[in-house]
PDB file of C-alpha atoms in Angstrom:
ATOM      1  CA  MET F   1      -8.092 -17.364  -1.692  1.00 72.00           C
ATOM      2  CA  GLU F   2      -4.911 -15.258  -1.123  1.00 94.00           C
ATOM      3  CA  ARG F   3      -5.903 -12.810  -3.867  1.00 93.00           C
ATOM      4  CA  LYS F   4      -9.447 -12.486  -2.557  1.00 94.00           C
ATOM      5  CA  LYS F   5      -8.198 -11.773   0.879  1.00 95.00           C
ATOM      6  CA  ALA F   6      -5.869  -9.082  -0.463  1.00 93.00           C
ATOM      7  CA  THR F   7      -8.620  -7.599  -2.623  1.00 93.00           C
ATOM      8  CA  ASP F   8     -10.993  -7.436   0.372  1.00 94.00           C
ATOM      9  CA  GLN F   9      -8.198  -5.811   2.500  1.00 95.00           C
ATOM     10  CA  LEU F  10      -7.635  -3.271  -0.147  1.00 92.00           C
ATOM     11  CA  ILE F  11     -11.356  -2.388  -0.445  1.00 93.00           C
ATOM     12  CA  VAL F  12     -11.555  -2.036   3.290  1.00 95.00           C
ATOM     13  CA  SER F  13      -8.481   0.272   3.341  1.00 94.00           C
ATOM     14  CA  ILE F  14      -9.995   2.397   0.520  1.00 93.00           C
ATOM     15  CA  HIS F  15     -13.089   2.902   2.548  1.00 93.00           C
ATOM     16  CA  LYS F  16     -11.076   3.768   5.791  1.00 95.00           C
ATOM     17  CA  GLU F  17      -8.915   6.267   3.840  1.00 93.00           C
ATOM     18  CA  THR F  18     -11.944   7.905   2.225  1.00 92.00           C
ATOM     19  CA  ARG F  19     -13.631   8.282   5.581  1.00 95.00           C
ATOM     20  CA  ALA F  20     -10.441   9.634   7.141  1.00 94.00           C
ATOM     21  CA  ALA F  21      -9.842  12.177   4.341  1.00 91.00           C
ATOM     22  CA  THR F  22     -13.486  13.326   4.612  1.00 91.00           C
ATOM     23  CA  LEU F  23     -13.092  13.805   8.448  1.00 93.00           C
ATOM     24  CA  PHE F  24      -9.835  15.478   7.805  1.00 90.00           C
ATOM     25  CA  VAL F  25     -11.320  18.083   5.551  1.00 90.00           C
ATOM     26  CA  HIS F  26     -14.235  18.646   7.979  1.00 92.00           C
ATOM     27  CA  THR F  27     -11.752  19.165  10.806  1.00 92.00           C
ATOM     28  CA  ILE F  28      -9.739  21.611   8.809  1.00 90.00           C
ATOM     29  CA  SER F  29     -12.970  23.372   8.027  1.00 91.00           C
ATOM     30  CA  GLU F  30     -13.827  23.667  11.659  1.00 92.00           C
ATOM     31  CA  ILE F  31     -10.318  24.907  12.632  1.00 88.00           C
ATOM     32  CA  THR F  32      -9.964  27.425   9.832  1.00 86.00           C
ATOM     33  CA  LYS F  33     -13.563  28.592   9.840  1.00 88.00           C
ATOM     34  CA  ILE F  34     -13.569  28.071   6.069  1.00 90.00           C
ATOM     35  CA  HIS F  35     -16.480  25.971   4.540  1.00 91.00           C
ATOM     36  CA  SER F  36     -15.199  22.484   3.377  1.00 91.00           C
ATOM     37  CA  THR F  37     -16.420  23.202  -0.142  1.00 92.00           C
ATOM     38  CA  ASP F  38     -14.421  26.515  -0.251  1.00 93.00           C
ATOM     39  CA  ILE F  39     -11.349  24.449   0.939  1.00 92.00           C
ATOM     40  CA  ARG F  40     -11.852  22.010  -2.049  1.00 91.00           C
ATOM     41  CA  CYS F  41     -12.151  24.982  -4.270  1.00 93.00           C
ATOM     42  CA  LEU F  42      -8.940  26.482  -3.017  1.00 94.00           C
ATOM     43  CA  GLU F  43      -7.115  23.168  -3.310  1.00 91.00           C
ATOM     44  CA  PHE F  44      -8.356  22.869  -6.986  1.00 94.00           C
ATOM     45  CA  LEU F  45      -7.226  26.387  -7.787  1.00 95.00           C
ATOM     46  CA  SER F  46      -3.907  25.641  -6.245  1.00 92.00           C
ATOM     47  CA  GLU F  47      -3.485  22.896  -8.781  1.00 92.00           C
ATOM     48  CA  VAL F  48      -4.779  24.608 -11.879  1.00 95.00           C
ATOM     49  CA  HIS F  49      -4.116  28.290 -10.968  1.00 90.00           C
ATOM     50  CA  LEU F  50      -7.054  29.671 -13.207  1.00 93.00           C
ATOM     51  CA  ALA F  51     -10.450  28.156 -13.623  1.00 95.00           C
ATOM     52  CA  THR F  52     -13.877  29.226 -14.977  1.00 93.00           C
ATOM     53  CA  ALA F  53     -16.836  29.215 -12.745  1.00 91.00           C
ATOM     54  CA  GLY F  54     -18.075  26.165 -14.735  1.00 91.00           C
ATOM     55  CA  ASP F  55     -14.699  24.393 -13.892  1.00 93.00           C
ATOM     56  CA  LEU F  56     -15.233  25.048 -10.170  1.00 95.00           C
ATOM     57  CA  ALA F  57     -18.846  23.809 -10.423  1.00 92.00           C
ATOM     58  CA  ARG F  58     -17.515  20.513 -11.986  1.00 89.00           C
ATOM     59  CA  ALA F  59     -14.669  20.305  -9.467  1.00 89.00           C
ATOM     60  CA  THR F  60     -16.882  20.782  -6.508  1.00 89.00           C
ATOM     61  CA  GLY F  61     -20.167  19.394  -7.527  1.00 86.00           C
ATOM     62  CA  LEU F  62     -21.933  22.606  -6.785  1.00 90.00           C
ATOM     63  CA  THR F  63     -24.682  24.265  -8.884  1.00 88.00           C
ATOM     64  CA  THR F  64     -23.631  27.428 -10.793  1.00 86.00           C
ATOM     65  CA  GLY F  65     -25.615  29.527  -8.293  1.00 90.00           C
ATOM     66  CA  ALA F  66     -23.796  28.028  -5.350  1.00 94.00           C
ATOM     67  CA  VAL F  67     -20.398  28.431  -7.155  1.00 95.00           C
ATOM     68  CA  THR F  68     -21.283  32.171  -7.470  1.00 94.00           C
ATOM     69  CA  ALA F  69     -21.941  32.437  -3.903  1.00 95.00           C
ATOM     70  CA  MET F  70     -18.632  30.560  -3.084  1.00 96.00           C
ATOM     71  CA  ILE F  71     -16.678  32.831  -5.464  1.00 96.00           C
ATOM     72  CA  ASP F  72     -18.248  35.897  -3.678  1.00 95.00           C
ATOM     73  CA  ARG F  73     -17.064  34.568  -0.244  1.00 94.00           C
ATOM     74  CA  LEU F  74     -13.647  33.648  -1.431  1.00 94.00           C
ATOM     75  CA  GLU F  75     -13.162  37.047  -3.240  1.00 94.00           C
ATOM     76  CA  ASN F  76     -14.490  39.051  -0.249  1.00 93.00           C
ATOM     77  CA  ALA F  77     -11.996  37.139   1.885  1.00 90.00           C
ATOM     78  CA  GLY F  78      -9.188  38.052  -0.487  1.00 91.00           C
ATOM     79  CA  PHE F  79      -8.218  34.529  -1.545  1.00 93.00           C
ATOM     80  CA  ILE F  80      -9.205  34.863  -5.169  1.00 95.00           C
ATOM     81  CA  LYS F  81      -9.789  37.380  -7.863  1.00 95.00           C
ATOM     82  CA  ARG F  82     -12.606  37.267 -10.419  1.00 93.00           C
ATOM     83  CA  GLU F  83     -11.963  38.574 -13.937  1.00 91.00           C
ATOM     84  CA  ARG F  84     -13.877  38.563 -17.233  1.00 88.00           C
ATOM     85  CA  ASP F  85     -12.505  36.158 -19.911  1.00 84.00           C
ATOM     86  CA  LYS F  86     -10.961  38.336 -22.547  1.00 87.00           C
ATOM     87  CA  ASN F  87     -12.234  36.137 -25.342  1.00 88.00           C
ATOM     88  CA  ASP F  88     -15.721  35.433 -24.032  1.00 86.00           C
ATOM     89  CA  ARG F  89     -17.175  38.224 -21.720  1.00 83.00           C
ATOM     90  CA  ARG F  90     -19.938  35.827 -20.535  1.00 83.00           C
ATOM     91  CA  LYS F  91     -17.275  33.654 -18.767  1.00 86.00           C
ATOM     92  CA  THR F  92     -15.621  34.530 -15.398  1.00 86.00           C
ATOM     93  CA  ILE F  93     -12.074  33.554 -14.826  1.00 94.00           C
ATOM     94  CA  VAL F  94     -11.222  32.797 -11.173  1.00 95.00           C
ATOM     95  CA  LYS F  95      -7.531  33.327 -10.123  1.00 95.00           C
ATOM     96  CA  LEU F  96      -6.041  32.072  -6.875  1.00 95.00           C
ATOM     97  CA  LEU F  97      -4.428  34.951  -4.944  1.00 93.00           C
ATOM     98  CA  GLY F  98      -3.335  32.940  -2.003  1.00 88.00           C
ATOM     99  CA  ILE F  99      -4.090  30.169   0.427  1.00 88.00           C
ATOM    100  CA  PRO F 100      -5.362  31.352   3.933  1.00 86.00           C
ATOM    101  CA  SER F 101      -2.516  31.190   6.462  1.00 87.00           C
ATOM    102  CA  LYS F 102      -4.404  28.750   8.820  1.00 85.00           C
ATOM    103  CA  LEU F 103      -5.183  26.477   5.973  1.00 86.00           C
ATOM    104  CA  LYS F 104      -1.529  26.713   4.748  1.00 87.00           C
ATOM    105  CA  GLU F 105      -0.407  25.752   8.315  1.00 88.00           C
ATOM    106  CA  VAL F 106      -2.454  22.691   8.398  1.00 85.00           C
ATOM    107  CA  ARG F 107      -1.435  21.605   4.812  1.00 84.00           C
ATOM    108  CA  GLU F 108       2.215  22.011   5.762  1.00 88.00           C
ATOM    109  CA  MET F 109       1.736  20.032   8.865  1.00 86.00           C
ATOM    110  CA  PHE F 110       0.164  17.160   6.837  1.00 84.00           C
ATOM    111  CA  SER F 111       2.772  17.538   3.922  1.00 87.00           C
ATOM    112  CA  LYS F 112       5.721  17.094   6.240  1.00 90.00           C
ATOM    113  CA  GLN F 113       4.600  13.474   6.955  1.00 90.00           C
ATOM    114  CA  ILE F 114       4.262  12.446   3.280  1.00 91.00           C
ATOM    115  CA  PRO F 115       8.017  12.111   2.423  1.00 92.00           C
ATOM    116  CA  ASN F 116       8.478   9.672   5.402  1.00 92.00           C
ATOM    117  CA  ILE F 117       5.591   7.546   4.130  1.00 91.00           C
ATOM    118  CA  LEU F 118       6.771   7.662   0.545  1.00 94.00           C
ATOM    119  CA  SER F 119      10.354   6.846   1.411  1.00 94.00           C
ATOM    120  CA  GLY F 120       9.398   3.245   1.958  1.00 94.00           C
ATOM    121  CA  TYR F 121       8.340   2.754  -1.597  1.00 96.00           C
ATOM    122  CA  THR F 122      10.321   2.262  -4.793  1.00 97.00           C
ATOM    123  CA  THR F 123       9.877   4.669  -7.726  1.00 97.00           C
ATOM    124  CA  GLU F 124       7.920   1.916  -9.553  1.00 98.00           C
ATOM    125  CA  GLU F 125       5.684   1.472  -6.565  1.00 97.00           C
ATOM    126  CA  LEU F 126       5.053   5.221  -6.404  1.00 96.00           C
ATOM    127  CA  GLN F 127       4.136   5.278 -10.113  1.00 97.00           C
ATOM    128  CA  LEU F 128       1.844   2.384  -9.473  1.00 96.00           C
ATOM    129  CA  ILE F 129       0.102   4.227  -6.600  1.00 94.00           C
ATOM    130  CA  ALA F 130      -0.158   7.379  -8.669  1.00 95.00           C
ATOM    131  CA  ASN F 131      -1.572   5.416 -11.510  1.00 97.00           C
ATOM    132  CA  TRP F 132      -4.111   3.785  -9.210  1.00 94.00           C
ATOM    133  CA  ASN F 133      -5.195   7.107  -7.713  1.00 93.00           C
ATOM    134  CA  MET F 134      -5.692   8.604 -11.240  1.00 94.00           C
ATOM    135  CA  LYS F 135      -7.802   5.677 -12.381  1.00 96.00           C
ATOM    136  CA  MET F 136      -9.843   5.767  -9.188  1.00 92.00           C
ATOM    137  CA  ALA F 137     -10.466   9.580  -9.754  1.00 90.00           C
ATOM    138  CA  THR F 138     -11.634   8.861 -13.285  1.00 92.00           C
ATOM    139  CA  ILE F 139     -13.971   6.183 -12.113  1.00 92.00           C
ATOM    140  CA  PHE F 140     -15.517   8.465  -9.394  1.00 88.00           C
ATOM    141  CA  HIS F 141     -15.959  11.352 -11.865  1.00 84.00           C
ATOM    142  CA  GLY F 142     -17.640   8.851 -14.242  1.00 88.00           C
ATOM    143  CA  LYS F 143     -19.937   7.571 -11.581  1.00 88.00           C
ATOM    144  CA  ILE F 144     -20.671  11.161 -10.438  1.00 84.00           C
ATOM    145  CA  LYS F 145     -21.731  12.051 -13.928  1.00 82.00           C
ATOM    146  CA  LYS F 146     -24.092   9.026 -14.207  1.00 86.00           C
ATOM    147  CA  LEU F 147     -25.572   9.664 -10.854  1.00 87.00           C
ATOM    148  CA  ASN F 148     -26.164  13.364 -11.693  1.00 81.00           C
ATOM    149  CA  ASP F 149     -27.843  12.247 -14.946  1.00 83.00           C
ATOM    150  CA  LEU F 150     -30.326  10.249 -12.806  1.00 85.00           C
ATOM    151  CA  LYS F 151     -31.458  13.433 -11.020  1.00 76.00           C
TER     152      LYS F 151
END
């Protein structure tokens, strides 16, 4: 029964963290006046630096038309630059130019707390948590694909 209780607690904690993260992004969106999907796009670009419009569609779950509108907004705001792919002129490459200052402030405020939380874990535990998160991301992406196939 001990394992079942621990498993149940873990599942509840996952749901709580997911709801809190969603609310956090929504709150950041309200404070910065940047759409939450645009924030997710900027976060993705800060990880990968360059992406195609198709990459952004997959990362955000948006249609290609919605991605084009998002790219227009972010480019007009000066956060990204759109370039033609040198090898395939049909492709658009999106490059991050910078993170909006208000968004950067909020990210830094959040990031400052992370070392304190992580200091309570061993290196092995941190690797376990990172591995868990990567596996969960893979599962989510797989489920998203299956759900999209049902449309």
